[in-house]
């Protein structure tokens, strides 16, 4: 299991330090801190990875997406284009802003297809949210070009790709905003937290205030004495999460290297058995905790599944909009002066044609030779049965 798998003495020391100093909250109490701000250090470490001008740590990846949407000024009834293959949080973030989720099609890498997103642009489109799904980059050059062409902000849902890259650039730092998650299922976890990135000062300022009840943060004033800017919520992280985050980002290169080494062995074995791995826009930047192969037909995928015990992605109720009843129920309704489209499964035929052929194995960060060999045997058995 990802996340806590790599916890060790470093996390214990980092957490103990916060507790011993009794400085568990990130804002205020400046005279008692001795200049130590762990949440800020976490943000600085994240910024150093993406090269973004601003990073804001928040309480979850979902909070990061909502904060980004609020930061760019999404209003009720606005449309936000995203992918039908994502964790439900992407769509929930749009709905939390009373905006309308508009679902595009997938490209062959299983990320949002930029050409399909362009066809969905209307005067009400206020953001496009490509999702770097299952550890793999969406085609960011195309999204950046699309954003420029229509003057629409691109918000990267990079919750699953902390440390991932696209053509040498860190994911989360390419679009107008980007969001990372550190929830317990991620390779790097702090329990719960997210990070939101931007290069734009005004967007950062709105996000910074929004995530903390509209407080205008300042080290000159203590809590309560600072200025106020608009309404907000409480998406703050604690110093405990900040301290764990600093450790997590230090461990990132080693964790990703271990995952990549295992993946390579399994993908190579699959290719030798005649399988087609999931195509990627930039395989070097892949951070996936999965290995995915694309079978020629849905029937072949079922045969592969029966022989190997793997999952077929089309069945995945967490990550495929076809399964989300709550979304279906909000379809074809009047909605803050706009109208929602249908979200019924038949509107997702193109995604279905890809996801019903996609078979997937989940990985741990560290896998023994025996565990890897067992997975390779399953891949080979699947290939023999299906091809
Ligand atoms: C693609 C994607 N977006 C958003 C999120 C939300 O992150 P969190 O669980 O930290 O709220 C996740 C988490 O699984 C995710 O995978």
PDB file of C-alpha atoms in Angstrom, residues 5 7 34 89 95 115 144 160 175 181 191 199 207 212 214 218 239 246 267 273 289 304 343 345 352 354 368 385:
ATOM      1  CA  UNK A   5       4.645   2.247   3.372  1.00  0.00           C
ATOM      2  CA  UNK A   7       7.200   5.983   6.837  1.00  0.00           C
ATOM      3  CA  UNK A  34      11.408  30.746  17.128  1.00  0.00           C
ATOM      4  CA  UNK A  89     -13.253  14.711  -6.342  1.00  0.00           C
ATOM      5  CA  UNK A  95     -20.011  21.120  -8.141  1.00  0.00           C
ATOM      6  CA  UNK A 115      -9.367  18.222 -29.132  1.00  0.00           C
ATOM      7  CA  UNK A 144      -1.676  25.295 -22.599  1.00  0.00           C
ATOM      8  CA  UNK A 160      -2.089  11.643  -8.556  1.00  0.00           C
ATOM      9  CA  UNK A 175      -1.143  25.228 -16.088  1.00  0.00           C
ATOM     10  CA  UNK A 181      -2.847  15.467  -3.098  1.00  0.00           C
ATOM     11  CA  UNK A 191      -2.485  11.713   6.278  1.00  0.00           C
ATOM     12  CA  UNK A 199       2.410  31.881 -10.877  1.00  0.00           C
ATOM     13  CA  UNK A 207      -6.617  31.420  -2.712  1.00  0.00           C
ATOM     14  CA  UNK A 212      -8.549  30.502   5.790  1.00  0.00           C
ATOM     15  CA  UNK A 214     -10.609  35.427   4.336  1.00  0.00           C
ATOM     16  CA  UNK A 218       0.928  38.538   7.870  1.00  0.00           C
ATOM     17  CA  UNK A 239       2.250  22.169  11.294  1.00  0.00           C
ATOM     18  CA  UNK A 246       8.804  18.221   4.172  1.00  0.00           C
ATOM     19  CA  UNK A 267       5.912  -3.672 -18.595  1.00  0.00           C
ATOM     20  CA  UNK A 273       4.315 -11.509 -24.057  1.00  0.00           C
ATOM     21  CA  UNK A 289       1.278   3.077  -8.873  1.00  0.00           C
ATOM     22  CA  UNK A 304      -7.077 -11.462 -19.562  1.00  0.00           C
ATOM     23  CA  UNK A 343     -24.276  12.513 -17.701  1.00  0.00           C
ATOM     24  CA  UNK A 345     -23.491   6.229 -19.417  1.00  0.00           C
ATOM     25  CA  UNK A 352     -16.075   3.092 -22.438  1.00  0.00           C
ATOM     26  CA  UNK A 354     -11.004   2.579 -24.099  1.00  0.00           C
ATOM     27  CA  UNK A 368      10.189  -7.945  -3.439  1.00  0.00           C
ATOM     28  CA  UNK A 385      -5.408 -16.397 -22.484  1.00  0.00           C
TER      29      UNK A 385
END
